Short mmCIF file of C-alpha atoms and ligand atoms in Angstrom, two decimals:
data_model
loop_
_atom_site.label_atom_id
_atom_site.label_comp_id
_atom_site.label_asym_id
_atom_site.label_seq_id
_atom_site.Cartn_x
_atom_site.Cartn_y
_atom_site.Cartn_z
CA MET A 697 108.21 89.03 91.32
CA THR A 698 111.38 88.88 93.57
CA ILE A 699 112.59 90.40 96.66
CA PRO A 700 114.27 93.43 95.45
CA GLN A 701 117.59 95.22 95.56
CA ASP A 702 121.01 94.22 96.43
CA PRO A 703 121.52 91.84 99.21
CA VAL A 704 121.95 94.43 101.85
CA LEU A 705 119.11 96.79 101.59
CA CYS A 706 115.50 96.17 101.13
CA ILE A 707 113.69 99.68 100.89
CA ASP A 708 110.01 100.33 100.87
CA LEU A 709 109.13 104.07 100.71
CA HIS A 710 105.48 103.66 100.00
CA CYS A 711 102.88 101.78 102.44
CA HIS A 712 99.64 102.36 104.74
CA SER A 713 98.39 101.78 108.25
CA THR A 714 95.18 102.33 110.16
CA ALA A 715 96.14 106.05 110.33
CA SER A 716 94.41 106.08 106.96
CA ASP A 717 93.01 103.18 105.00
CA GLY A 718 95.80 100.42 105.86
CA ALA A 719 94.54 97.34 107.64
CA LEU A 720 97.58 97.09 110.19
CA THR A 721 98.62 99.45 112.96
CA PRO A 722 101.82 101.13 112.60
CA THR A 723 103.29 98.76 114.87
CA GLU A 724 101.96 95.77 112.96
CA LEU A 725 103.06 97.23 109.67
CA VAL A 726 106.63 97.83 111.05
CA LYS A 727 106.83 94.37 112.45
CA ARG A 728 105.69 92.76 109.37
CA ALA A 729 108.26 94.81 107.20
CA ALA A 730 110.80 93.59 109.72
CA GLU A 731 109.66 89.88 109.26
CA ARG A 732 110.19 90.42 105.55
CA GLU A 733 113.68 91.88 105.97
CA VAL A 734 112.96 95.52 105.04
CA THR A 735 115.64 97.62 106.28
CA HIS A 736 114.36 101.03 105.42
CA LEU A 737 110.69 101.88 105.51
CA ALA A 738 108.38 104.98 105.02
CA LEU A 739 105.04 105.04 106.18
CA THR A 740 103.05 107.12 103.81
CA ASP A 741 99.57 107.69 104.86
CA HIS A 742 96.85 109.56 103.08
CA ASP A 743 97.30 113.20 103.90
CA THR A 744 98.27 112.52 107.68
CA ILE A 745 101.32 111.76 109.67
CA SER A 746 99.34 110.71 112.89
CA GLY A 747 100.76 107.07 112.76
CA LEU A 748 104.36 108.15 112.34
CA ALA A 749 105.37 108.67 116.27
CA GLU A 750 104.21 105.06 116.75
CA ALA A 751 105.92 103.55 113.71
CA VAL A 752 109.15 105.29 115.07
CA SER A 753 108.85 103.40 118.31
CA ALA A 754 108.22 100.19 116.53
CA ALA A 755 110.91 100.74 114.17
CA THR A 756 113.38 101.18 117.07
CA VAL A 757 112.22 97.81 118.56
CA ASN A 758 112.35 96.12 115.32
CA ASP A 759 115.70 97.32 114.14
CA ILE A 760 114.21 99.10 111.08
CA VAL A 761 115.22 102.71 109.93
CA LEU A 762 111.91 104.65 109.66
CA ILE A 763 111.77 107.62 107.24
CA SER A 764 109.06 110.21 107.69
CA GLY A 765 106.61 109.85 104.86
CA VAL A 766 103.00 111.05 103.74
CA GLU A 767 100.81 110.44 100.46
CA LEU A 768 99.45 113.90 99.67
CA SER A 769 96.22 114.24 97.35
CA CYS A 770 96.34 117.31 94.71
CA LEU A 771 95.00 118.18 91.52
CA TRP A 772 96.74 118.28 88.02
CA ARG A 773 94.35 119.55 85.36
CA SER A 774 91.35 118.32 87.18
CA HIS A 775 93.24 114.82 87.76
CA THR A 776 93.69 113.55 91.28
CA ILE A 777 97.23 113.10 91.66
CA HIS A 778 99.16 111.39 94.87
CA VAL A 779 102.34 112.86 95.64
CA VAL A 780 104.63 111.03 98.27
CA GLY A 781 106.52 113.22 100.52
CA LEU A 782 109.79 111.66 102.18
CA ASP A 783 112.22 112.51 104.75
CA PHE A 784 110.77 116.01 105.72
CA ASP A 785 110.75 117.37 109.12
CA PRO A 786 107.59 116.17 110.69
CA ASP A 787 107.72 119.03 113.32
CA ASP A 788 107.58 121.64 110.64
CA ALA A 789 104.65 124.22 111.57
CA GLU A 790 103.66 125.11 108.24
CA PHE A 791 103.53 121.42 107.22
CA ARG A 792 101.46 120.33 110.03
CA GLU A 793 99.03 123.37 109.07
CA ALA A 794 98.94 122.13 105.49
CA LEU A 795 97.97 118.38 106.69
CA GLU A 796 95.22 119.85 108.88
CA ARG A 797 93.66 121.72 105.84
CA GLN A 798 94.05 118.34 103.98
CA LYS A 799 92.09 116.69 106.82
CA ARG A 800 89.33 119.38 106.89
CA ASN A 801 89.11 119.00 102.99
CA ARG A 802 88.36 115.24 103.70
CA TRP A 803 85.64 115.78 106.11
CA ASP A 804 83.94 118.36 104.06
CA ARG A 805 83.75 115.64 101.26
CA ALA A 806 82.57 112.83 103.52
CA ALA A 807 79.94 115.48 104.71
CA MET A 808 78.75 116.18 101.34
CA ILE A 809 78.65 112.44 100.40
CA ALA A 810 76.30 112.03 103.27
CA GLU A 811 74.19 114.92 102.25
CA ARG A 812 73.83 113.84 98.85
CA LEU A 813 73.00 110.32 100.00
CA SER A 814 70.31 111.71 102.34
CA LYS A 815 67.24 110.54 100.19
CA LEU A 816 68.47 106.87 101.15
CA ALA A 817 67.18 107.79 104.56
CA ILE A 818 69.83 105.83 106.39
CA THR A 819 69.84 107.04 109.96
CA ASP A 820 73.22 108.60 110.91
CA LEU A 821 74.77 107.74 107.69
CA LEU A 822 77.87 110.08 108.42
CA GLU A 823 78.33 108.68 112.03
CA ARG A 824 78.04 105.16 110.81
CA ALA A 825 80.46 105.55 107.90
CA THR A 826 82.77 107.26 110.45
CA LYS A 827 82.70 104.21 112.79
CA GLU A 828 83.30 101.77 109.78
CA ALA A 829 86.47 104.05 108.99
CA GLY A 830 87.68 103.34 112.71
CA GLY A 831 86.80 106.93 113.84
CA ASP A 832 88.67 108.71 111.11
CA VAL A 833 87.26 110.45 108.01
CA PRO A 834 85.08 107.97 105.97
CA GLY A 835 85.88 107.40 102.17
CA ARG A 836 83.44 105.97 99.53
CA PRO A 837 84.27 102.39 100.33
CA HIS A 838 83.07 103.00 104.08
CA PHE A 839 79.92 104.45 102.60
CA ALA A 840 79.45 101.54 100.67
CA ARG A 841 79.61 99.17 103.70
CA VAL A 842 76.99 101.00 105.49
CA MET A 843 74.61 100.86 102.45
CA VAL A 844 75.36 97.03 102.38
CA GLU A 845 74.72 96.71 106.34
CA ALA A 846 71.25 98.85 105.94
CA GLY A 847 70.30 96.40 103.12
CA ILE A 848 69.98 99.08 100.53
CA VAL A 849 72.39 97.34 98.43
CA LYS A 850 73.55 93.63 98.03
CA ASN A 851 77.30 94.48 97.88
CA ALA A 852 79.85 97.11 97.63
CA ALA A 853 80.10 96.92 93.84
CA GLN A 854 76.30 97.47 93.66
CA ALA A 855 76.63 100.48 96.08
CA PHE A 856 79.44 102.03 93.74
CA LYS A 857 77.24 101.20 90.66
CA ARG A 858 74.20 102.86 91.84
CA TYR A 859 75.24 105.48 94.23
CA LEU A 860 79.15 106.08 94.81
CA GLY A 861 80.60 105.36 91.39
CA ALA A 862 81.53 108.19 88.59
CA GLY A 863 78.65 110.36 87.98
CA LYS A 864 76.26 108.99 90.71
CA ALA A 865 75.10 111.02 93.69
CA GLY A 866 77.88 110.29 95.93
CA ASP A 867 80.56 110.92 93.57
CA VAL A 868 82.08 114.01 95.41
CA LYS A 869 85.33 115.48 94.49
CA ALA A 870 87.55 116.77 97.14
CA TYR A 871 88.68 120.20 96.82
CA TRP A 872 92.29 119.27 96.76
CA PRO A 873 94.86 121.85 96.29
CA GLU A 874 96.99 121.94 92.83
CA LEU A 875 100.18 119.94 92.51
CA GLN A 876 102.36 122.76 92.73
CA GLU A 877 101.20 123.65 96.02
CA VAL A 878 101.83 120.23 97.84
CA VAL A 879 105.36 119.82 96.30
CA GLN A 880 105.78 123.24 97.73
CA TRP A 881 105.00 122.10 101.24
CA VAL A 882 107.04 119.01 101.13
CA SER A 883 109.96 121.11 99.81
CA ALA A 884 109.70 123.80 102.45
CA ALA A 885 109.70 121.15 105.07
CA GLY A 886 113.05 119.79 104.10
CA GLY A 887 111.40 116.79 102.29
CA LEU A 888 111.69 115.13 98.97
CA ALA A 889 108.40 115.01 96.89
CA VAL A 890 107.92 111.80 94.61
CA LEU A 891 105.39 111.48 92.06
CA ALA A 892 103.31 108.27 93.37
CA HIS A 893 102.53 105.42 90.96
CA PRO A 894 102.30 107.53 87.69
CA ARG A 895 100.70 104.49 85.86
CA LYS A 896 97.44 104.36 88.13
CA TYR A 897 96.20 107.77 86.76
CA LYS A 898 95.32 106.13 83.57
CA LEU A 899 96.92 109.19 81.51
CA THR A 900 98.25 108.69 78.02
CA ALA A 901 101.80 108.54 77.42
CA THR A 902 101.92 112.20 76.39
CA LYS A 903 99.83 113.23 79.13
CA LEU A 904 101.97 111.52 81.70
CA ARG A 905 105.30 113.31 80.11
CA GLU A 906 103.60 116.51 80.70
CA LEU A 907 102.35 115.78 84.15
CA THR A 908 106.11 114.64 84.99
CA ALA A 909 107.71 117.76 83.25
CA ASP A 910 104.93 120.14 85.39
CA PHE A 911 105.98 118.08 88.38
CA ARG A 912 109.73 118.52 87.94
CA ARG A 913 109.28 122.23 87.08
CA ALA A 914 107.33 122.70 90.34
CA GLY A 915 110.25 121.50 92.30
CA GLY A 916 109.37 117.91 92.38
CA GLN A 917 112.55 115.57 92.78
CA ALA A 918 111.54 111.99 92.05
CA ILE A 919 109.17 109.37 90.50
CA GLU A 920 108.00 105.90 91.94
CA VAL A 921 109.49 103.81 89.30
CA SER A 922 108.86 100.80 91.11
CA THR A 923 105.52 99.88 92.65
CA SER A 924 103.06 97.05 93.01
CA GLY A 925 100.91 95.85 90.28
CA GLN A 926 103.06 96.97 87.24
CA SER A 927 104.26 95.19 84.35
CA SER A 928 107.88 95.20 83.30
CA GLY A 929 106.57 97.13 80.55
CA ASP A 930 105.59 99.98 82.92
CA LEU A 931 108.76 99.62 84.80
CA GLY A 932 110.77 100.31 81.80
CA PHE A 933 108.66 103.09 80.76
CA LEU A 934 108.86 104.98 83.89
CA ALA A 935 112.53 104.33 84.09
CA GLU A 936 112.83 106.06 80.82
CA LEU A 937 110.75 108.92 81.74
CA CYS A 938 112.76 109.22 85.02
CA ARG A 939 115.90 109.63 83.12
CA ARG A 940 114.43 111.95 80.53
CA GLU A 941 113.43 114.27 83.14
CA LYS A 942 116.59 113.85 85.09
CA LEU A 943 114.64 113.05 88.23
CA LEU A 944 115.53 110.78 91.12
CA ALA A 945 113.95 107.14 91.41
CA SER A 946 111.86 106.02 94.19
CA GLN A 947 110.20 102.46 94.94
CA GLY A 948 107.40 101.57 97.37
CA SER A 949 104.96 98.76 97.47
CA ASP A 950 101.75 100.58 98.40
CA PHE A 951 100.87 98.02 100.73
CA HIS A 952 97.32 98.56 102.24
CA PHE A 953 96.44 95.05 103.92
CA PRO A 954 97.98 91.56 104.23
CA GLY A 955 96.39 88.76 102.03
CA ALA A 956 96.75 90.21 98.39
CA PRO A 957 99.45 88.17 96.87
CA TRP A 958 100.22 91.19 94.19
CA CYS A 959 101.10 93.72 97.02
CA GLU A 960 103.06 92.92 100.24
CA VAL A 961 105.30 95.32 102.14
CA GLY A 962 108.87 95.10 101.02
CA ARG A 963 108.18 93.09 97.97
CA ILE A 964 109.31 95.45 95.02
CA MET A 965 110.46 94.59 91.55
CA LYS A 966 114.09 95.50 91.02
CA MET A 967 114.66 99.16 89.60
CA PRO A 968 116.24 99.01 86.19
CA ASP A 969 120.00 100.07 86.24
CA GLY A 970 121.41 103.59 85.70
CA LEU A 971 118.90 105.47 87.79
CA GLU A 972 119.84 107.79 90.90
CA PRO A 973 118.00 106.32 93.94
CA VAL A 974 115.83 108.81 96.04
CA TRP A 975 117.30 107.54 99.25
CA HIS A 976 120.89 108.76 98.35
CA HIS A 977 119.58 112.11 98.92
CA PHE A 978 117.88 111.84 102.27
CA ARG A 979 119.41 113.94 105.06
CA GLN A 980 120.76 111.72 107.65
CA VAL A 981 119.28 108.40 107.40
CA PRO A 982 121.65 105.44 108.34
CA GLY A 983 122.79 102.91 105.49
CA VAL A 984 121.59 104.84 102.48
CA ASP A 985 124.18 107.16 101.72
CA ALA A 986 125.28 107.80 98.16
CA PRO A 987 128.37 105.70 97.26
CA VAL A 988 131.33 107.92 96.99
MN1 MN B 1190 94.95 104.13 100.03
MN1 MN B 1191 97.92 106.57 95.90
MN1 MN B 1192 99.35 104.91 98.66
#
């Protein structure tokens, strides 16, 4: 895997900070990106833009262009799908309300997980899991850590196997909105909706084509063609899908934490030729205008 792109631009449009499940603060993340010669970065935390303001300040200091971003959870035929929103107006009131609803969905789910696991008799399970999540809404990995600490299981893998994995008591689905709805939120706030990491949903090729077609019909504009952990076969398949559906192409590392050699901010496989980059359609972002 090589450092991407033409020699001038290094663009990463998918990564996480402590505002969701990333390990670095927005400031640390932007600094790390700058050190890796990223020129354009979108912070795309799960269902929140609470890290955006800090990232914008850090971007000014580090001479990086920061693009507004978020990664939204939604449903398509009962599969949980992720849509990355890019270059929207972060002050859009309706968009902010929609993000608040997403947050409530997450808290409702966390409360339900704690409820379902109450027979384990861990005192203050929800509070402790929340603490594990740094005060934010806890997900299953945070519950797993509390169980390990409480001596109920040996490790996180065992916690998932017995209590949190598919079909177990703590396997609670969140009530996410439909794909069409979240695409609409992003468009209404002036942004571009990107179908994130299409290979991660473990859909068959046929299903993935149907998802992509539905996404485009809903107003989705791009798919993430290049992301971490893909084979070159995946890259070729997604490029072809992108061309066939006449969608724009996006790229992002989906960076969460340092130390994973397969996933580093700014390290993205070069996209195949003949695709129209999503950043050529950003509103007013320096340095990424479409070539005339
Ligand atoms: Mn994540
Ligand atoms: Mn995702
Ligand atoms: Mn992500």
